[in-house]
Short mmCIF file of C-alpha atoms and ligand atoms in Angstrom, two decimals:
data_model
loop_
_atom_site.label_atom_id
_atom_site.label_comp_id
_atom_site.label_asym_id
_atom_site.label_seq_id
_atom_site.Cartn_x
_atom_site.Cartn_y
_atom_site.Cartn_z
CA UNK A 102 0.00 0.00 0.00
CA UNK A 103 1.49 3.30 -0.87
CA UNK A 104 1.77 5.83 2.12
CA UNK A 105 -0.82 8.19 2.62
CA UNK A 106 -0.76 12.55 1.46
CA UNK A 107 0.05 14.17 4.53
CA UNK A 108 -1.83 17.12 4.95
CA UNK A 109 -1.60 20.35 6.97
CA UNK A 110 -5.13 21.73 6.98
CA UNK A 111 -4.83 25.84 7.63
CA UNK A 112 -8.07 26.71 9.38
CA UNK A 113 -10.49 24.70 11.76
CA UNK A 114 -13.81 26.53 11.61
CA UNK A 115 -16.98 25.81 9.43
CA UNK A 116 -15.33 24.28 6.47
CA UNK A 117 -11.88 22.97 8.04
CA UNK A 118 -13.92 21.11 10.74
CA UNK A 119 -16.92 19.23 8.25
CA UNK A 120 -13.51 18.72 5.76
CA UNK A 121 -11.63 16.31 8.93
CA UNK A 122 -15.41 15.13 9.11
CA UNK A 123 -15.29 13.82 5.99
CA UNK A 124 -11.59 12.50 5.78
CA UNK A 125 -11.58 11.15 9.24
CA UNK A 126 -10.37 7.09 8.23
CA UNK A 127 -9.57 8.09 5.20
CA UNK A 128 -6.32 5.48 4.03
CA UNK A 129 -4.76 7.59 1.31
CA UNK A 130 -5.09 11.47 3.01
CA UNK A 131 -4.09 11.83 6.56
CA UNK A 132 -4.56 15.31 8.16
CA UNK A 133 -1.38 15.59 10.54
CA UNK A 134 -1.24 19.36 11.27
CA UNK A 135 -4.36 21.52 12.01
CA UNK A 136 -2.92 24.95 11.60
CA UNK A 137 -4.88 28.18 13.07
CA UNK A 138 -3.98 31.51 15.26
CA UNK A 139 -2.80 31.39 18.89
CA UNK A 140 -6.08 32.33 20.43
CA UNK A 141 -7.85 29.71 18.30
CA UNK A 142 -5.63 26.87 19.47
CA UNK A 143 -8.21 25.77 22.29
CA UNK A 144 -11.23 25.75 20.20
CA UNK A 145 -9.20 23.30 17.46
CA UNK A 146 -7.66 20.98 19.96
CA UNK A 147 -10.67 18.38 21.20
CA UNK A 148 -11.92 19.04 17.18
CA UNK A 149 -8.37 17.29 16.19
CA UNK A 150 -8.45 15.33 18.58
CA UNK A 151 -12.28 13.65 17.94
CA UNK A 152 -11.71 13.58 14.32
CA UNK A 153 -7.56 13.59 13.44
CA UNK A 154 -5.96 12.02 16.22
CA UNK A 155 -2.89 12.17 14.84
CA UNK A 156 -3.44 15.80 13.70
CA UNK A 157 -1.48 18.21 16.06
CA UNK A 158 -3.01 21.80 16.00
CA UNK A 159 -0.03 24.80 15.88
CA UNK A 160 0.50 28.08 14.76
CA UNK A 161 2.23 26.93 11.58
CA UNK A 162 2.53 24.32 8.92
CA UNK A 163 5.72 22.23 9.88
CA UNK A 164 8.42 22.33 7.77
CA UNK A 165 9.31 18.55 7.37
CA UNK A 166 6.63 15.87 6.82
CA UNK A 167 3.92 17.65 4.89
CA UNK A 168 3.19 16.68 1.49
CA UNK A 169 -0.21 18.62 1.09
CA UNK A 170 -1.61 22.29 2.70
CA UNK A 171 -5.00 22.95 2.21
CA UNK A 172 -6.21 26.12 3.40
CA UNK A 173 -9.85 26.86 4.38
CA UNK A 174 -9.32 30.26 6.45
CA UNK A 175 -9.23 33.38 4.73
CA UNK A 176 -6.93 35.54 3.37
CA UNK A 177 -4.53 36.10 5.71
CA UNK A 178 -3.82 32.66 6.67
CA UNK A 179 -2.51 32.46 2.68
CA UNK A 180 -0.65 35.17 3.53
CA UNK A 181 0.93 33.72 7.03
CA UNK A 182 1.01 30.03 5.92
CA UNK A 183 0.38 29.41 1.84
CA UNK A 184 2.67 31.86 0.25
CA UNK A 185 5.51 30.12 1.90
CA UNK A 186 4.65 26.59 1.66
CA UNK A 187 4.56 26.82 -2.18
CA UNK A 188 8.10 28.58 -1.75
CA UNK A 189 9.53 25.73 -0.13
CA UNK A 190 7.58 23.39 -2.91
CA UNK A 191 4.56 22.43 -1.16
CA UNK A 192 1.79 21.97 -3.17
CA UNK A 193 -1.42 24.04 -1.45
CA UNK A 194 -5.07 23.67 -2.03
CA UNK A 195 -7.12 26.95 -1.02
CA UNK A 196 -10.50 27.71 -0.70
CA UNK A 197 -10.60 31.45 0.15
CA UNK A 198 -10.32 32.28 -3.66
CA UNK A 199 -12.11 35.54 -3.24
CA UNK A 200 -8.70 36.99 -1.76
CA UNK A 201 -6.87 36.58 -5.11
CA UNK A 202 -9.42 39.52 -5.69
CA UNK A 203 -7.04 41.95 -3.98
CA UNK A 204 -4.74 43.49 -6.34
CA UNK A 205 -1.44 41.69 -6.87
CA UNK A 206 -2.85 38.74 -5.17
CA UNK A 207 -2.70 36.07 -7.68
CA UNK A 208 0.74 37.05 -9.52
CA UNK A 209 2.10 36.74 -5.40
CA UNK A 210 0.34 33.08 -5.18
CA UNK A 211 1.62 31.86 -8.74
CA UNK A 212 5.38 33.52 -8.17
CA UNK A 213 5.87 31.62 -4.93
CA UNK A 214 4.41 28.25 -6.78
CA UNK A 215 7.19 28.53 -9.62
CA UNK A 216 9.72 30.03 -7.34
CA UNK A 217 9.05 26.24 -5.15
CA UNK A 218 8.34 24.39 -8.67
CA UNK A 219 5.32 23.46 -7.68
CA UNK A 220 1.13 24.54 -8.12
CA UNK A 221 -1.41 26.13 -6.17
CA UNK A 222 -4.81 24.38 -6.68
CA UNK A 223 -8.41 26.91 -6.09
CA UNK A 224 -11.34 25.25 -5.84
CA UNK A 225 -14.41 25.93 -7.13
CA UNK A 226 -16.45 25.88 -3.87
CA UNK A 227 -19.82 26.48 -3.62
CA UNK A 228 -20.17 27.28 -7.81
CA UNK A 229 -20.47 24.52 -10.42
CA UNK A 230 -19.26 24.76 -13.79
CA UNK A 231 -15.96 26.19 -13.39
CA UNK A 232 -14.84 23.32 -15.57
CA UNK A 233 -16.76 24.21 -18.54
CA UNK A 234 -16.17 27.77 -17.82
CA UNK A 235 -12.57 27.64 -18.06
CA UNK A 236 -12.27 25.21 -21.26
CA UNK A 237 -14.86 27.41 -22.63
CA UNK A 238 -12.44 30.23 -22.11
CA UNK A 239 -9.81 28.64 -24.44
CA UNK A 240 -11.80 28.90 -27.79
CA UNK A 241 -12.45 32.09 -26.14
CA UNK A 242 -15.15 33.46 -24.49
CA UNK A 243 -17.58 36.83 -25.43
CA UNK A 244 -19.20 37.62 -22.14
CA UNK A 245 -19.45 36.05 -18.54
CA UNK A 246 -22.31 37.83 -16.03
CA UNK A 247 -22.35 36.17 -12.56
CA UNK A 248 -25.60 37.14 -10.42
CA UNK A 249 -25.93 36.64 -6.70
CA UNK A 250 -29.68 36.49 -5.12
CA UNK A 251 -30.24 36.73 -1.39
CA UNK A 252 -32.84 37.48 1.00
CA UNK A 253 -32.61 40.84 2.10
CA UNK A 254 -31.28 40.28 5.85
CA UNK A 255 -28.01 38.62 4.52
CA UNK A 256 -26.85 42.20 2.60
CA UNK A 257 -27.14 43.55 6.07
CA UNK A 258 -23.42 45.02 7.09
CA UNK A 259 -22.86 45.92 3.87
CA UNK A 260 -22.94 48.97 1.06
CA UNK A 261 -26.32 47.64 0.23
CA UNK A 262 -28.06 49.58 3.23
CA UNK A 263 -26.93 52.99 2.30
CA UNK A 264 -29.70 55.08 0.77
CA UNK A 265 -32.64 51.77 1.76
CA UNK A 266 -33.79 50.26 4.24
CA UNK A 267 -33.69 46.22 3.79
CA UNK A 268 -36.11 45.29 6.09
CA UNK A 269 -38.47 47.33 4.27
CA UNK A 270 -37.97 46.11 0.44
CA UNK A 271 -41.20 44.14 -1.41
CA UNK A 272 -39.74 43.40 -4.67
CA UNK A 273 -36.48 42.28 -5.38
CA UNK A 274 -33.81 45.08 -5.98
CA UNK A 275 -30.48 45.45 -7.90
CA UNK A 276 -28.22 46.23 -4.90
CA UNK A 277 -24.99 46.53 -7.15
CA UNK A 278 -23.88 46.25 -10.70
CA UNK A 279 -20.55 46.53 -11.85
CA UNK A 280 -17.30 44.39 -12.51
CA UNK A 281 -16.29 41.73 -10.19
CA UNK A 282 -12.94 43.97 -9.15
CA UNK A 283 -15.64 46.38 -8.05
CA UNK A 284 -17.71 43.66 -6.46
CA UNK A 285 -14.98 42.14 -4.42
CA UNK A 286 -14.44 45.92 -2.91
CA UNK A 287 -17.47 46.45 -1.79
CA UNK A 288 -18.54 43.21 -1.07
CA UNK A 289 -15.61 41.34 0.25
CA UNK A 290 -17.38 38.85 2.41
CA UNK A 291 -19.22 37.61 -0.83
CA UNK A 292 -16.16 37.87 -2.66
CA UNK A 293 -15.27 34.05 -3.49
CA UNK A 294 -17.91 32.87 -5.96
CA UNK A 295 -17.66 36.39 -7.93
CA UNK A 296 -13.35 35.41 -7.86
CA UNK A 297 -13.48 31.97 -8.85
CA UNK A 298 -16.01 32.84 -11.72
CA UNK A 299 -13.58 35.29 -12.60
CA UNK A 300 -10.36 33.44 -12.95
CA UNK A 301 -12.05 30.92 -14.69
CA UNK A 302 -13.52 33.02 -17.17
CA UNK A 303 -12.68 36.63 -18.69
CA UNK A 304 -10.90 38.40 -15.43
CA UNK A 305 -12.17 40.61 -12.78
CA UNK A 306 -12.73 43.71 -14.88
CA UNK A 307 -14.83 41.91 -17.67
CA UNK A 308 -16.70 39.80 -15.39
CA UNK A 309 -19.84 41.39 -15.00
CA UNK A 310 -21.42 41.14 -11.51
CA UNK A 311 -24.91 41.96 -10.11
CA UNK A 312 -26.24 41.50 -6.79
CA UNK A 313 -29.80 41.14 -6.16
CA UNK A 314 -31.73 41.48 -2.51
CA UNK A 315 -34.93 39.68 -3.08
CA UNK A 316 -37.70 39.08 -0.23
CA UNK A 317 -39.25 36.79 -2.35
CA UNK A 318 -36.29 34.10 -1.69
CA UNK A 319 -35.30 32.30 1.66
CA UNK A 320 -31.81 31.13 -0.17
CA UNK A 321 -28.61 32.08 -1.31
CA UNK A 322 -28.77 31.42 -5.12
CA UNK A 323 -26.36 31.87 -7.45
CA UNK A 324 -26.28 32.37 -11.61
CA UNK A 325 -23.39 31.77 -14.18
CA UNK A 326 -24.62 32.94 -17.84
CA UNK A 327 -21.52 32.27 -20.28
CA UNK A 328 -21.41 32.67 -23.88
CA UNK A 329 -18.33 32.48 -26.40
CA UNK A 330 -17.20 30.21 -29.29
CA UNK A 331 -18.35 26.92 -27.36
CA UNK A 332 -21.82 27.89 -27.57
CA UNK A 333 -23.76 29.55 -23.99
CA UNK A 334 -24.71 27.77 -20.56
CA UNK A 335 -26.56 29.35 -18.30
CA UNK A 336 -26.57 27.88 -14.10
CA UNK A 337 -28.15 28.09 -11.64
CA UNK A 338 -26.92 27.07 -8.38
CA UNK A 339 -29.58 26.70 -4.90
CA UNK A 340 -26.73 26.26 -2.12
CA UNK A 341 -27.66 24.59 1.20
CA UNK A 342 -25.56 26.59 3.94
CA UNK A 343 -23.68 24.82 6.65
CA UNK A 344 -25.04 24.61 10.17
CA UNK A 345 -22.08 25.91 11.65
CA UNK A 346 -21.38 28.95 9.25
CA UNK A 347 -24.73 30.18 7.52
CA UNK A 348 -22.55 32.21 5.45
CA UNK A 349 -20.69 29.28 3.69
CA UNK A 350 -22.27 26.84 1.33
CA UNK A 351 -22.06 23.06 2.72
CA UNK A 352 -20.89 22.22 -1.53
CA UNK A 353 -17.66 24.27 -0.44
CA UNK A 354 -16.86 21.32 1.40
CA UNK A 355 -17.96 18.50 -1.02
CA UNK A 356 -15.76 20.93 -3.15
CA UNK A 357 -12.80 20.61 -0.92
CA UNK A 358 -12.60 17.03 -0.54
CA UNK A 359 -13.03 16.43 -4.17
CA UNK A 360 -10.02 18.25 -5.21
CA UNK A 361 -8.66 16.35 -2.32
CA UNK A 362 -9.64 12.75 -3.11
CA UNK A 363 -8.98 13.60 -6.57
CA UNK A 364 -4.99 14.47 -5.70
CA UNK A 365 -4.59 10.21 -4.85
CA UNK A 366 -7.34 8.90 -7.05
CA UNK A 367 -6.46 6.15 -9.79
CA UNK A 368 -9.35 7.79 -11.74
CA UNK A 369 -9.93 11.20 -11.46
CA UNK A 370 -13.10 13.11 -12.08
N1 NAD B 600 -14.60 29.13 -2.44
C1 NAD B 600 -15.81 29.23 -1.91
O1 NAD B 600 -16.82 29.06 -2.58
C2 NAD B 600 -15.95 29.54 -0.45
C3 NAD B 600 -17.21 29.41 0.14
C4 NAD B 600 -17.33 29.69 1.49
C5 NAD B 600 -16.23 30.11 2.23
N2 NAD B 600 -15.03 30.24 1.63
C6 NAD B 600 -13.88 30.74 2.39
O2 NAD B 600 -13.37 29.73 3.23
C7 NAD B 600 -12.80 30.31 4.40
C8 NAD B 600 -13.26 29.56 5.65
O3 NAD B 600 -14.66 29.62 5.78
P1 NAD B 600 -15.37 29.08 7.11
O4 NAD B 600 -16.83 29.18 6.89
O5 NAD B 600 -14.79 27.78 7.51
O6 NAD B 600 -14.91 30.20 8.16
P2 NAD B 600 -14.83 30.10 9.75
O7 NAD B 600 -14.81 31.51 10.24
O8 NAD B 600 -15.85 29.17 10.29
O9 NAD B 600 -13.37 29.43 10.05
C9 NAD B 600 -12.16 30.10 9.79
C10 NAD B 600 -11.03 29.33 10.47
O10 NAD B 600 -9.78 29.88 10.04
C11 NAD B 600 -8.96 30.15 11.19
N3 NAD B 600 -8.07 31.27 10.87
C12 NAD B 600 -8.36 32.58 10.76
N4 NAD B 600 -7.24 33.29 10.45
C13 NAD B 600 -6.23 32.39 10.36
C14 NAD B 600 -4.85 32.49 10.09
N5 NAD B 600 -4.28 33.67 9.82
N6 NAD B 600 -4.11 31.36 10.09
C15 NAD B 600 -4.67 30.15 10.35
N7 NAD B 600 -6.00 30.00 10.62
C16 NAD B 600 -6.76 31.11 10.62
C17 NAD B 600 -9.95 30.46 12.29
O11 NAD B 600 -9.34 30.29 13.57
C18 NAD B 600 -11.03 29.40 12.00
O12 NAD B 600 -10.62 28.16 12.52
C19 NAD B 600 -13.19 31.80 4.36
O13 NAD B 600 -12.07 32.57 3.93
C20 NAD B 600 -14.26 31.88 3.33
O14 NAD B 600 -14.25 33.11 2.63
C21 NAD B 600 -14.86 29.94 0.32
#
């Protein structure tokens, strides 16, 4: 039997915890580091120990003895723990994507991959399609819109309250319209579908995004509408949330394991 993928995981919240969930026995991918902040050691220490025994939780991915890092923890924590993991040739999974919206982001992530010789993987999390999307985009694409519906309360917090009052909307409502560069400033929290769309497609500045408050809808629901030499698609995506972060999509874990499973797989899909 060949040895398992070792695998720091970066982040034990929402996603990080259902993700040892799911790999917990797994024979070919063993979690051996849980990696989050100082003050968040306490919280991630009986999770490791219920579900990766053999997982010990620290402030950083250790340098010998990892042959996988798979980030589910925002954009710092690439900062802190990805960016030099791929410079010492660690190959890193990540599932923030939204923060390669930040200027400069993405050249950073891809240097430190070649300067280690090796690849940074982004998942496509809680949107479908990003396969045909991206081999779409190399007979060359004519225009990708991405639209994001929610239920009023969940724009609350953001630009979408100036100038209206949420709580008091009867129809739905075009809360923003505008590039996905745009989107990902003024919506950062809702960044990472808007992102992934976006690097699989034409870019953040010809990515068109709108964002829609409707009170007519109890879910988050999400729309792809691609056309370009392949022919169109349109999808439409109806996203369960997780129990344990109403903000995240439980398919952003399914999302993360696949990529996962499919790093040991025979046959890949
Ligand atoms: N690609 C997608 O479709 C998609 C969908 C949902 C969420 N996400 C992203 O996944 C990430 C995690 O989401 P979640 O719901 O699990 O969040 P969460 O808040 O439940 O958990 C975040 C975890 O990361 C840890 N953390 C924070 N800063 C860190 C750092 N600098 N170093 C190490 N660990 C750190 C926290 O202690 C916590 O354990 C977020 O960045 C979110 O934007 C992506």
């Amino acid at each position: 039997m060949t040895a398992p993928t070792r695998i720091a995981l970066v982040g034990c919240g929402a996603i990080g915890t259902s993700v040892l969930e799911l790999l917990r026995g797994d024979a070919a991918l063993k979690v051996v580091a849980v990696v989050v902040p100082a003050d968040g050691i306490a919280a991630a220490r009986p999770i490791a120990q219920r579900l990766a025994p053999d997982a010990q939780p620290g402030t950083a991915v250790p340098a010998e003895g990892i042959d996988l890092v798979v980030e589910t923890a925002g954009h710092a924590a690439i900062e802190q723990h990805v960016l030099p993991a791929l410079a010492r040739g660690t190959p890193c999974v990540v599932a923030s994507v939204g923060a390669l919206s930040a200027p400069g982001f993405a050249e950073k992530l891809e240097a430190a991959a070649v300067a280690g010789g090796t690849q940074v993987q982004l998942i496509p999390g809680a949107i479908g399609a990003i396969d045909a999307l991206a081999a779409a985009r190399i007979g060359g694409l004519d225009s990708v819109r991405y639209t994001g519906r929610k239920p009023p309360h969940a724009w609350k917090g953001t630009p979408a309250e100036q100038g209206r009052d949420l709580d008091a909307l009867s129809s739905e409502t075009v809360i923003f319209e505008g590039s996905a560069r745009e989107a990902a400033l003024l919506y950062p929290k809702n960044a990472n579908v808007a992102a992934t769309v976006s690097l699989a497609g034409l870019g953040l500045d010809r990515t068109l995004v709108r964002l829609i408050a409707d009170p007519a809808t109890a879910e988050n629901v999400h729309t792809v509408e691609a056309d370009g030499a392949f022919g169109s698609f349109e999808l439409t995506m109806r996203n369960k949330p997780l129990a344990a972060n109403p903000k995240t999509s439980a398919l952003t874990v399914y999302s993360a394991v696949r990529a996962l499973r499919n790093r040991v797989a025979a046959l890949a899909i």
